[in-house]
Amino acid sequence: MGLKVYADRMSQPSRAVIIFCKMNRIDFEEVKIDLSKGQHKTPEFAKINPLKQVPAIVDGRFKLFESHAILRYIVCSFPSVSDHWYPNDLTTRAKVDSILDWHHANLRRGTMTYVFNSALAPAFGLPFNTQAAEEGKKLLISSLLKIESLWLKGDSRFLLGNSQPSIADLSLVCELMQLEVVDNNERERIFEQHQKIRDWMENVKRATHPHFLEVHGIIFKVKALFESRRIKASPKL
Amino acid sequence: MGLKVYADRMSQPSRAVIIFCKMNRIDFEEVKIDLSKGQHKTPEFAKINPLKQVPAIVDGRFKLFESHAILRYIVCSFPSVSDHWYPNDLTTRAKVDSILDWHHANLRRGTMTYVFNSALAPAFGLPFNTQAAEEGKKLLISSLLKIESLWLKGDSRFLLGNSQPSIADLSLVCELMQLEVVDNNERERIFEQHQKIRDWMENVKRATHPHFLEVHGIIFKVKALFESRRIKASPKL
């Protein structure tokens, strides 16, 4: 029994794992767990991941959740993975780990809180929480500033001045892609001060072509749907 | 130049790194960065860690922050570290990684938010935020339930049924020790339903004796100070 990846492509860490597997030509089966239909809450899925979250993997009899742990595990168990994704070099690997650990309480928390409370909440039957959205946006913006000043110095194409992407680049850029579903003008206002971030995102997209765009297809569909609803709801001039 | 650990023992991840180094007889220098005096905000410390947080390390010319990344780095660069801390076995290591990744947005976030808003805030010139304290406590309690049901099954002495502690045990128990500074009755009410958690904490304390208690000395002093203040402030019967 080969590797199974339980995922919903609307979830940013799910996308990171799927793109990573495709980029490294890993033979895996993607099992869709539709969050909007509550499939992550079923007793069947609790046997895969008792935390009821995606992504999760099953490799033979081994089960694992948490996307960063999954990415590290795949790196170490599939020899086909190129070294640049999680370098064997001790200090480079430690720096990648440091960014991945920082991600949780900073870029991830900021982006998730902002996107949920400014775009996704109604899809889950909840009202927008403008205060939470503002707090999330503040953390998101301070996270962007830190990424630029700490890890994208000079003409760096990828984090840490690397010439090829690591799992930290992939994980963080998939996170930022979640912003596609918020109001276009709002997103533009956030990114307009951060040309380095835009360039870096383009570099990651190019380095993971065509899988990046293919796996993000659902995000672009939801973005289009939300935009059309916003246009209908906006006051006529 | 040997390993320098920049830390404040009032910070739970700082304590985890210090205890870990002591347990593994690593030759290191502890450099105190007093958070209460704002020493983490100085330009000198920004050269060590531009994020202005502890712990951070300098090993020769190599600088690193984020406690989990630091622990992983020390494991891999000091051959004296026993395997049980971060097992070489691929699947066991992946499970330890999974717990460490889970920690950030769950036990850590819950405990930090609760402790800050129910005990530490006045020391930083801020009022208690009872709503934030409640939200933090809720996340803390749900995290305790998850630790018990997922990783402390049966008579397990340590997480994942291991017979000796890993860096995940140390990191999570140092987090929980932060609860020493909240009101005694409050803490007892939280722990009284969680005997497995109490037993596990005792196991980690014993396995890391005498360093655990020595490094936590400052926490017990602050606990005593806060308790005496609470007694003075409580209404006379």
Tab-separated table of C-alpha atoms in Angstrom:
chain	number	residue	atom	x	y	z
A	1	MET	CA	0.000	0.000	0.000
A	2	GLY	CA	1.571	3.291	-1.112
A	3	LEU	CA	1.382	6.822	0.253
A	4	LYS	CA	-2.079	8.301	0.703
A	5	VAL	CA	-2.496	12.051	1.197
A	6	TYR	CA	-5.798	13.070	2.787
A	7	ALA	CA	-6.354	16.657	1.742
A	8	ASP	CA	-8.693	19.455	0.723
A	9	ARG	CA	-7.076	21.802	-1.794
A	10	MET	CA	-8.876	24.729	-0.123
A	11	SER	CA	-6.507	24.142	2.818
A	12	GLN	CA	-3.116	25.814	2.318
A	13	PRO	CA	-1.002	23.146	4.090
A	14	SER	CA	-2.832	20.470	2.061
A	15	ARG	CA	-1.762	22.224	-1.136
A	16	ALA	CA	1.857	22.462	0.032
A	17	VAL	CA	1.991	18.682	0.607
A	18	ILE	CA	0.320	17.847	-2.732
A	19	ILE	CA	2.556	20.192	-4.750
A	20	PHE	CA	5.609	18.831	-2.956
A	21	CYS	CA	4.704	15.228	-3.802
A	22	LYS	CA	4.011	16.111	-7.448
A	23	MET	CA	7.256	18.097	-7.789
A	24	ASN	CA	9.248	15.142	-6.492
A	25	ARG	CA	7.421	12.557	-8.625
A	26	ILE	CA	6.285	10.662	-5.568
A	27	ASP	CA	3.761	7.953	-6.251
A	28	PHE	CA	0.820	8.915	-4.030
A	29	GLU	CA	-2.937	8.799	-3.944
A	30	GLU	CA	-4.785	12.012	-3.108
A	31	VAL	CA	-7.893	11.340	-1.030
A	32	LYS	CA	-10.227	14.322	-0.953
A	33	ILE	CA	-11.621	15.233	2.454
A	34	ASP	CA	-14.187	17.921	1.678
A	35	LEU	CA	-14.091	20.375	4.582
A	36	SER	CA	-17.182	22.233	3.341
A	37	LYS	CA	-19.145	18.947	3.610
A	38	GLY	CA	-17.710	18.203	7.073
A	39	GLN	CA	-15.940	15.055	5.837
A	40	HIS	CA	-13.089	15.755	8.286
A	41	LYS	CA	-15.520	15.226	11.158
A	42	THR	CA	-16.590	11.687	10.232
A	43	PRO	CA	-15.653	8.661	12.411
A	44	GLU	CA	-13.874	7.184	9.356
A	45	PHE	CA	-11.545	10.155	9.032
A	46	ALA	CA	-10.953	10.263	12.821
A	47	LYS	CA	-9.233	6.890	12.355
A	48	ILE	CA	-6.796	8.591	9.956
A	49	ASN	CA	-6.338	11.774	11.992
A	50	PRO	CA	-8.008	11.966	15.416
A	51	LEU	CA	-7.474	15.749	15.340
A	52	LYS	CA	-9.906	15.851	12.384
A	53	GLN	CA	-7.720	18.131	10.309
A	54	VAL	CA	-6.144	17.999	6.871
A	55	PRO	CA	-3.591	17.238	5.581
A	56	ALA	CA	-2.847	13.810	7.004
A	57	ILE	CA	-0.980	10.911	5.445
A	58	VAL	CA	-0.985	7.151	5.652
A	59	ASP	CA	2.165	5.399	4.437
A	60	GLY	CA	1.696	1.654	4.777
A	61	ARG	CA	0.608	1.339	8.408
A	62	PHE	CA	2.138	4.653	9.458
A	63	LYS	CA	-0.165	7.632	10.042
A	64	LEU	CA	0.929	11.249	10.422
A	65	PHE	CA	-0.578	14.729	10.650
A	66	GLU	CA	0.781	18.322	10.772
A	67	SER	CA	1.993	19.483	7.356
A	68	HIS	CA	5.550	20.463	8.324
A	69	ALA	CA	6.095	17.067	9.974
A	70	ILE	CA	4.619	15.395	6.872
A	71	LEU	CA	6.955	17.310	4.555
A	72	ARG	CA	10.005	16.414	6.695
A	73	TYR	CA	8.917	12.756	6.771
A	74	ILE	CA	8.486	12.549	2.987
A	75	VAL	CA	11.907	14.181	2.459
A	76	CYS	CA	13.525	11.534	4.651
A	77	SER	CA	11.638	8.498	3.368
A	78	PHE	CA	11.684	9.123	-0.401
A	79	PRO	CA	15.199	9.220	-1.883
A	80	SER	CA	13.908	10.916	-5.041
A	81	VAL	CA	13.477	14.244	-3.196
A	82	SER	CA	16.104	16.837	-4.224
A	83	ASP	CA	18.325	18.114	-1.416
A	84	HIS	CA	17.333	21.779	-1.836
A	85	TRP	CA	13.879	21.112	-0.381
A	86	TYR	CA	15.303	20.320	3.083
A	87	PRO	CA	19.086	20.508	2.853
A	88	ASN	CA	21.236	17.924	4.559
A	89	ASP	CA	23.643	20.694	5.486
A	90	LEU	CA	23.121	21.108	9.237
A	91	THR	CA	22.991	24.900	9.503
A	92	THR	CA	20.878	25.400	6.367
A	93	ARG	CA	18.413	22.782	7.586
A	94	ALA	CA	18.280	24.471	11.007
A	95	LYS	CA	17.451	27.802	9.348
A	96	VAL	CA	14.645	26.150	7.339
A	97	ASP	CA	13.342	24.619	10.605
A	98	SER	CA	13.467	28.027	12.264
A	99	ILE	CA	11.281	29.580	9.523
A	100	LEU	CA	8.826	26.659	9.634
A	101	ASP	CA	8.516	26.985	13.429
A	102	TRP	CA	8.123	30.775	13.204
A	103	HIS	CA	5.364	30.291	10.581
A	104	HIS	CA	2.785	28.809	13.019
A	105	ALA	CA	2.264	31.764	15.365
A	106	ASN	CA	2.993	34.486	12.815
A	107	LEU	CA	2.293	34.289	9.075
A	108	ARG	CA	-0.081	31.333	9.440
A	109	ARG	CA	-2.051	32.718	12.341
A	110	GLY	CA	-2.254	36.204	10.806
A	111	THR	CA	-3.316	35.016	7.350
A	112	MET	CA	-5.826	32.444	8.618
A	113	THR	CA	-7.474	34.866	11.033
A	114	TYR	CA	-7.672	37.631	8.427
A	115	VAL	CA	-8.940	35.453	5.553
A	116	PHE	CA	-11.515	33.657	7.668
A	117	ASN	CA	-12.943	36.822	9.177
A	118	SER	CA	-12.958	38.882	5.992
A	119	ALA	CA	-13.931	36.279	3.365
A	120	LEU	CA	-14.678	32.703	4.444
A	121	ALA	CA	-16.811	33.050	7.623
A	122	PRO	CA	-20.241	33.188	5.878
A	123	ALA	CA	-19.456	29.917	4.060
A	124	PHE	CA	-19.285	28.353	7.546
A	125	GLY	CA	-22.488	30.044	8.697
A	126	LEU	CA	-20.652	32.673	10.734
A	127	PRO	CA	-20.721	36.486	10.546
A	128	PHE	CA	-17.598	38.518	9.731
A	129	ASN	CA	-15.656	39.505	12.842
A	130	THR	CA	-14.116	42.828	11.854
A	131	GLN	CA	-11.999	43.139	15.002
A	132	ALA	CA	-10.484	39.683	14.495
A	133	ALA	CA	-9.953	40.504	10.796
A	134	GLU	CA	-8.038	43.664	11.735
A	135	GLU	CA	-5.886	41.831	14.285
A	136	GLY	CA	-5.145	39.095	11.759
A	137	LYS	CA	-4.257	41.653	9.078
A	138	LYS	CA	-1.875	43.424	11.458
A	139	LEU	CA	-0.064	40.157	12.231
A	140	LEU	CA	-0.011	39.261	8.529
A	141	ILE	CA	1.583	42.597	7.585
A	142	SER	CA	4.185	42.451	10.366
A	143	SER	CA	4.971	38.890	9.197
A	144	LEU	CA	5.496	40.103	5.605
A	145	LEU	CA	7.908	42.763	6.858
A	146	LYS	CA	9.864	40.131	8.797
A	147	ILE	CA	10.080	37.761	5.826
A	148	GLU	CA	11.443	40.587	3.666
A	149	SER	CA	13.957	41.914	6.160
A	150	LEU	CA	15.198	38.589	7.561
A	151	TRP	CA	15.002	36.020	4.802
A	152	LEU	CA	14.692	37.826	1.446
A	153	LYS	CA	17.716	40.086	1.676
A	154	GLY	CA	19.213	41.587	-1.491
A	155	ASP	CA	18.295	39.872	-4.742
A	156	SER	CA	17.455	36.598	-3.025
A	157	ARG	CA	15.176	34.490	-5.251
A	158	PHE	CA	14.140	32.230	-2.372
A	159	LEU	CA	14.210	32.366	1.441
A	160	LEU	CA	17.661	32.393	3.079
A	161	GLY	CA	19.318	33.462	-0.183
A	162	ASN	CA	18.918	29.965	-1.620
A	163	SER	CA	18.957	29.466	-5.391
A	164	GLN	CA	16.194	26.838	-5.226
A	165	PRO	CA	13.084	26.574	-3.024
A	166	SER	CA	12.898	24.724	0.298
A	167	ILE	CA	9.824	23.326	2.035
A	168	ALA	CA	9.681	26.655	3.921
A	169	ASP	CA	9.256	28.603	0.649
A	170	LEU	CA	6.495	26.246	-0.469
A	171	SER	CA	4.694	26.226	2.875
A	172	LEU	CA	4.710	30.009	3.316
A	173	VAL	CA	3.751	30.836	-0.277
A	174	CYS	CA	0.815	28.380	-0.185
A	175	GLU	CA	-0.287	30.221	2.953
A	176	LEU	CA	-0.164	33.598	1.200
A	177	MET	CA	-2.139	32.237	-1.762
A	178	GLN	CA	-5.118	31.977	0.610
A	179	LEU	CA	-5.355	35.757	0.281
A	180	GLU	CA	-6.671	35.274	-3.271
A	181	VAL	CA	-10.176	34.868	-1.836
A	182	VAL	CA	-10.310	38.252	-0.073
A	183	ASP	CA	-11.483	41.439	-1.780
A	184	ASN	CA	-9.142	42.289	-4.704
A	185	ASN	CA	-8.600	45.906	-3.652
A	186	GLU	CA	-7.907	44.884	-0.064
A	187	ARG	CA	-5.311	42.340	-1.170
A	188	GLU	CA	-3.691	44.804	-3.536
A	189	ARG	CA	-3.387	47.343	-0.720
A	190	ILE	CA	-1.606	44.733	1.415
A	191	PHE	CA	0.815	43.652	-1.289
A	192	GLU	CA	1.548	47.039	-2.904
A	193	GLN	CA	4.186	47.845	-0.270
A	194	HIS	CA	5.822	44.426	-0.594
A	195	GLN	CA	7.372	44.004	-4.036
A	196	LYS	CA	9.959	41.556	-2.652
A	197	ILE	CA	7.176	39.283	-1.429
A	198	ARG	CA	5.455	39.443	-4.841
A	199	ASP	CA	8.701	38.580	-6.649
A	200	TRP	CA	9.392	35.701	-4.264
A	201	MET	CA	5.874	34.311	-4.747
A	202	GLU	CA	6.385	34.455	-8.535
A	203	ASN	CA	9.716	32.631	-8.162
A	204	VAL	CA	8.069	29.842	-6.149
A	205	LYS	CA	5.201	29.601	-8.645
A	206	ARG	CA	7.674	29.333	-11.554
A	207	ALA	CA	9.894	26.815	-9.769
A	208	THR	CA	6.904	24.565	-9.088
A	209	HIS	CA	5.176	24.970	-12.479
A	210	PRO	CA	2.812	23.478	-13.654
A	211	HIS	CA	1.791	21.883	-10.338
A	212	PHE	CA	1.440	25.142	-8.421
A	213	LEU	CA	-1.292	26.572	-10.660
A	214	GLU	CA	-3.006	23.225	-11.155
A	215	VAL	CA	-3.269	22.531	-7.398
A	216	HIS	CA	-4.444	26.114	-6.749
A	217	GLY	CA	-7.248	25.786	-9.334
A	218	ILE	CA	-9.939	25.571	-6.651
A	219	ILE	CA	-8.676	28.775	-5.014
A	220	PHE	CA	-9.048	30.687	-8.295
A	221	LYS	CA	-12.591	29.323	-8.720
A	222	VAL	CA	-13.579	30.416	-5.213
A	223	LYS	CA	-11.933	33.790	-5.793
A	224	ALA	CA	-14.047	34.298	-8.950
A	225	LEU	CA	-17.222	33.236	-7.137
A	226	PHE	CA	-16.584	35.604	-4.206
A	227	GLU	CA	-15.726	38.486	-6.558
A	228	SER	CA	-18.975	38.049	-8.504
A	229	ARG	CA	-20.931	38.048	-5.217
A	230	ARG	CA	-19.149	41.222	-4.085
A	231	ILE	CA	-19.985	42.952	-7.387
A	232	LYS	CA	-23.669	41.962	-7.068
A	233	ALA	CA	-23.779	43.138	-3.440
A	234	SER	CA	-22.018	46.460	-4.067
A	235	PRO	CA	-24.206	49.594	-4.359
A	236	LYS	CA	-25.060	50.611	-7.973
A	237	LEU	CA	-23.474	53.893	-9.135
B	1	MET	CA	33.961	30.138	20.692
B	2	GLY	CA	31.491	27.622	22.164
B	3	LEU	CA	27.723	27.522	22.281
B	4	LYS	CA	25.982	30.548	23.813
B	5	VAL	CA	22.334	30.304	24.878
B	6	TYR	CA	20.568	33.664	25.218
B	7	ALA	CA	17.691	33.057	27.581
B	8	ASP	CA	15.419	34.237	30.366
B	9	ARG	CA	14.372	31.392	32.661
B	10	MET	CA	10.929	33.000	33.001
B	11	SER	CA	10.419	31.991	29.348
B	12	GLN	CA	9.280	28.384	28.977
B	13	PRO	CA	11.124	27.621	25.693
B	14	SER	CA	14.285	29.146	27.220
B	15	ARG	CA	14.036	26.694	30.105
B	16	ALA	CA	13.552	23.742	27.738
B	17	VAL	CA	16.760	24.610	25.871
B	18	ILE	CA	18.789	25.141	29.084
B	19	ILE	CA	17.585	21.901	30.719
B	20	PHE	CA	18.274	20.029	27.479
B	21	CYS	CA	21.869	21.314	27.312
B	22	LYS	CA	22.470	20.479	30.986
B	23	MET	CA	20.979	17.000	30.651
B	24	ASN	CA	23.263	16.245	27.711
B	25	ARG	CA	26.396	17.717	29.351
B	26	ILE	CA	26.833	20.215	26.566
B	27	ASP	CA	29.452	22.850	27.213
B	28	PHE	CA	27.507	26.106	26.865
B	29	GLU	CA	27.352	29.606	28.268
B	30	GLU	CA	23.963	30.901	29.423
B	31	VAL	CA	23.579	34.608	28.684
B	32	LYS	CA	20.684	36.129	30.609
B	33	ILE	CA	18.413	38.406	28.598
B	34	ASP	CA	16.127	39.916	31.224
B	35	LEU	CA	12.721	40.329	29.589
B	36	SER	CA	11.363	42.337	32.537
B	37	LYS	CA	14.139	44.907	31.943
B	38	GLY	CA	13.501	44.962	28.183
B	39	GLN	CA	16.964	43.567	27.402
B	40	HIS	CA	15.499	41.670	24.443
B	41	LYS	CA	14.691	45.001	22.799
B	42	THR	CA	18.234	46.398	22.778
B	43	PRO	CA	20.170	46.935	19.501
B	44	GLU	CA	22.868	44.566	20.859
B	45	PHE	CA	20.402	41.689	21.222
B	46	ALA	CA	18.817	42.452	17.835
B	47	LYS	CA	22.182	41.419	16.344
B	48	ILE	CA	21.728	38.007	17.995
B	49	ASN	CA	18.027	37.636	17.199
B	50	PRO	CA	16.392	40.311	15.023
B	51	LEU	CA	12.975	39.021	16.188
B	52	LYS	CA	13.940	40.181	19.720
B	53	GLN	CA	12.822	36.968	21.393
B	54	VAL	CA	14.420	34.366	23.621
B	55	PRO	CA	15.766	31.754	23.415
B	56	ALA	CA	18.371	32.283	20.712
B	57	ILE	CA	21.758	30.647	20.273
B	58	VAL	CA	25.106	31.507	18.790
B	59	ASP	CA	27.369	28.582	17.929
B	60	GLY	CA	30.619	29.917	16.527
B	61	ARG	CA	29.391	32.247	13.794
B	62	PHE	CA	26.036	30.514	13.434
B	63	LYS	CA	22.946	32.189	14.901
B	64	LEU	CA	19.537	30.564	15.409
B	65	PHE	CA	16.178	31.289	17.036
B	66	GLU	CA	12.931	29.329	17.648
B	67	SER	CA	13.313	26.792	20.450
B	68	HIS	CA	12.225	23.684	18.530
B	69	ALA	CA	14.691	24.471	15.730
B	70	ILE	CA	17.388	25.080	18.369
B	71	LEU	CA	16.698	21.727	20.053
B	72	ARG	CA	16.825	19.895	16.708
B	73	TYR	CA	20.077	21.678	15.805
B	74	ILE	CA	21.766	20.787	19.106
B	75	VAL	CA	20.682	17.144	18.750
B	76	CYS	CA	22.317	16.976	15.311
B	77	SER	CA	25.500	18.891	16.110
B	78	PHE	CA	26.458	17.410	19.490
B	79	PRO	CA	27.151	13.652	19.340
B	80	SER	CA	26.814	13.390	23.137
B	81	VAL	CA	22.998	13.723	22.901
B	82	SER	CA	21.195	10.436	23.617
B	83	ASP	CA	19.021	9.115	20.797
B	84	HIS	CA	15.791	9.099	22.828
B	85	TRP	CA	15.611	12.908	22.754
B	86	TYR	CA	15.016	12.982	18.983
B	87	PRO	CA	15.135	9.400	17.726
B	88	ASN	CA	16.929	8.571	14.510
B	89	ASP	CA	14.158	6.105	13.705
B	90	LEU	CA	12.250	7.810	10.900
B	91	THR	CA	8.671	7.220	12.050
B	92	THR	CA	9.357	7.960	15.729
B	93	ARG	CA	11.118	11.189	14.770
B	94	ALA	CA	8.194	12.146	12.511
B	95	LYS	CA	5.771	11.625	15.426
B	96	VAL	CA	7.926	13.835	17.677
B	97	ASP	CA	7.949	16.489	14.917
B	98	SER	CA	4.173	16.228	14.650
B	99	ILE	CA	3.737	16.950	18.378
B	100	LEU	CA	6.219	19.845	18.264
B	101	ASP	CA	4.386	21.378	15.295
B	102	TRP	CA	0.997	20.881	16.961
B	103	HIS	CA	2.312	22.573	20.120
B	104	HIS	CA	2.545	26.090	18.585
B	105	ALA	CA	-1.121	26.766	17.839
B	106	ASN	CA	-2.546	24.645	20.647
B	107	LEU	CA	-0.898	24.025	24.031
B	108	ARG	CA	1.526	26.943	23.658
B	109	ARG	CA	-1.029	29.449	22.456
B	110	GLY	CA	-3.590	28.382	25.053
B	111	THR	CA	-1.179	28.393	28.003
B	112	MET	CA	0.532	31.662	27.048
B	113	THR	CA	-2.744	33.501	26.511
B	114	TYR	CA	-4.235	32.193	29.763
B	115	VAL	CA	-1.162	32.803	31.955
B	116	PHE	CA	-0.517	36.268	30.573
B	117	ASN	CA	-4.104	37.436	30.985
B	118	SER	CA	-4.702	35.912	34.399
B	119	ALA	CA	-1.302	36.427	36.104
B	120	LEU	CA	1.487	38.235	34.237
B	121	ALA	CA	-0.230	41.214	32.525
B	122	PRO	CA	0.157	43.711	35.441
B	123	ALA	CA	3.916	43.040	35.512
B	124	PHE	CA	3.956	44.439	31.953
B	125	GLY	CA	1.768	47.412	32.871
B	126	LEU	CA	-1.367	45.886	31.324
B	127	PRO	CA	-4.776	45.078	32.835
B	128	PHE	CA	-6.112	41.519	32.987
B	129	ASN	CA	-8.169	40.630	29.917
B	130	THR	CA	-10.716	38.185	31.278
B	131	GLN	CA	-12.159	37.296	27.866
B	132	ALA	CA	-8.699	36.457	26.482
B	133	ALA	CA	-7.932	34.510	29.685
B	134	GLU	CA	-11.110	32.429	29.203
B	135	GLU	CA	-10.336	31.739	25.543
B	136	GLY	CA	-6.775	30.745	26.449
B	137	LYS	CA	-7.978	28.464	29.237
B	138	LYS	CA	-10.426	26.757	26.887
B	139	LEU	CA	-7.661	26.056	24.356
B	140	LEU	CA	-5.347	24.897	27.155
B	141	ILE	CA	-7.923	22.410	28.475
B	142	SER	CA	-8.761	21.041	25.030
B	143	SER	CA	-5.003	20.649	24.460
B	144	LEU	CA	-4.633	18.664	27.710
B	145	LEU	CA	-7.428	16.339	26.595
B	146	LYS	CA	-5.693	15.790	23.259
B	147	ILE	CA	-2.323	15.041	24.860
B	148	GLU	CA	-3.967	12.450	27.121
B	149	SER	CA	-6.045	10.756	24.460
B	150	LEU	CA	-3.503	10.809	21.621
B	151	TRP	CA	-0.050	10.571	23.132
B	152	LEU	CA	-0.365	9.291	26.720
B	153	LYS	CA	-2.354	6.121	26.090
B	154	GLY	CA	-2.376	3.334	28.676
B	155	ASP	CA	0.462	3.422	31.191
B	156	SER	CA	2.722	5.456	28.951
B	157	ARG	CA	5.402	7.233	31.022
B	158	PHE	CA	6.261	9.641	28.218
B	159	LEU	CA	4.613	10.860	25.017
B	160	LEU	CA	4.108	8.282	22.249
B	161	GLY	CA	4.533	5.422	24.720
B	162	ASN	CA	8.301	6.002	24.864
B	163	SER	CA	10.270	4.767	27.867
B	164	GLN	CA	12.458	7.901	27.929
B	165	PRO	CA	11.621	11.556	27.215
B	166	SER	CA	11.971	13.274	23.832
B	167	ILE	CA	12.378	16.980	23.120
B	168	ALA	CA	8.572	17.064	22.744
B	169	ASP	CA	8.091	15.911	26.363
B	170	LEU	CA	10.530	18.537	27.606
B	171	SER	CA	9.116	21.346	25.510
B	172	LEU	CA	5.478	20.689	26.441
B	173	VAL	CA	6.104	20.138	30.152
B	174	CYS	CA	8.156	23.364	30.406
B	175	GLU	CA	5.137	25.079	28.833
B	176	LEU	CA	2.774	23.647	31.446
B	177	MET	CA	5.088	24.702	34.272
B	178	GLN	CA	4.241	28.298	33.380
B	179	LEU	CA	0.883	27.613	35.076
B	180	GLU	CA	2.687	27.686	38.448
B	181	VAL	CA	2.296	31.480	38.495
B	182	VAL	CA	-1.517	31.501	38.239
B	183	ASP	CA	-3.811	31.309	41.272
B	184	ASN	CA	-3.286	27.976	43.096
B	185	ASN	CA	-6.983	27.098	43.246
B	186	GLU	CA	-7.442	27.933	39.582
B	187	ARG	CA	-4.526	25.706	38.570
B	188	GLU	CA	-5.756	22.874	40.777
B	189	ARG	CA	-9.190	23.066	39.167
B	190	ILE	CA	-7.572	22.731	35.731
B	191	PHE	CA	-5.354	19.799	36.667
B	192	GLU	CA	-7.752	17.850	38.909
B	193	GLN	CA	-9.399	16.199	35.902
B	194	HIS	CA	-6.065	15.305	34.323
B	195	GLN	CA	-4.202	12.782	36.455
B	196	LYS	CA	-2.391	11.403	33.395
B	197	ILE	CA	-0.971	14.847	32.695
B	198	ARG	CA	0.179	15.196	36.327
B	199	ASP	CA	1.872	11.788	36.244
B	200	TRP	CA	3.575	12.595	32.952
B	201	MET	CA	4.854	15.923	34.287
B	202	GLU	CA	6.273	14.105	37.321
B	203	ASN	CA	7.974	11.580	35.026
B	204	VAL	CA	9.619	14.361	33.024
B	205	LYS	CA	10.691	16.150	36.218
B	206	ARG	CA	12.252	12.958	37.578
B	207	ALA	CA	13.943	12.069	34.309
B	208	THR	CA	15.571	15.513	34.148
B	209	HIS	CA	16.458	15.810	37.855
B	210	PRO	CA	18.179	17.872	39.277
B	211	HIS	CA	18.248	20.293	36.339
B	212	PHE	CA	14.475	20.591	36.003
B	213	LEU	CA	13.909	22.020	39.477
B	214	GLU	CA	17.076	24.120	39.423
B	215	VAL	CA	16.184	25.804	36.111
B	216	HIS	CA	12.582	26.347	37.286
B	217	GLY	CA	13.775	28.089	40.504
B	218	ILE	CA	12.737	31.515	39.238
B	219	ILE	CA	9.224	30.276	38.469
B	220	PHE	CA	8.770	29.053	42.052
B	221	LYS	CA	9.988	32.437	43.372
B	222	VAL	CA	7.528	34.331	41.170
B	223	LYS	CA	4.766	31.899	42.188
B	224	ALA	CA	5.456	32.633	45.891
B	225	LEU	CA	5.520	36.390	45.257
B	226	PHE	CA	2.222	36.339	43.342
B	227	GLU	CA	0.575	34.121	45.983
B	228	SER	CA	1.576	36.503	48.810
B	229	ARG	CA	0.167	39.433	46.805
B	230	ARG	CA	-3.092	37.536	46.226
B	231	ILE	CA	-3.403	36.812	49.975
B	232	LYS	CA	-2.828	40.477	50.848
B	233	ALA	CA	-5.372	41.612	48.242
B	234	SER	CA	-8.059	39.091	49.221
B	235	PRO	CA	-10.945	40.336	51.414
B	236	LYS	CA	-10.465	39.634	55.169
B	237	LEU	CA	-12.945	37.141	56.660
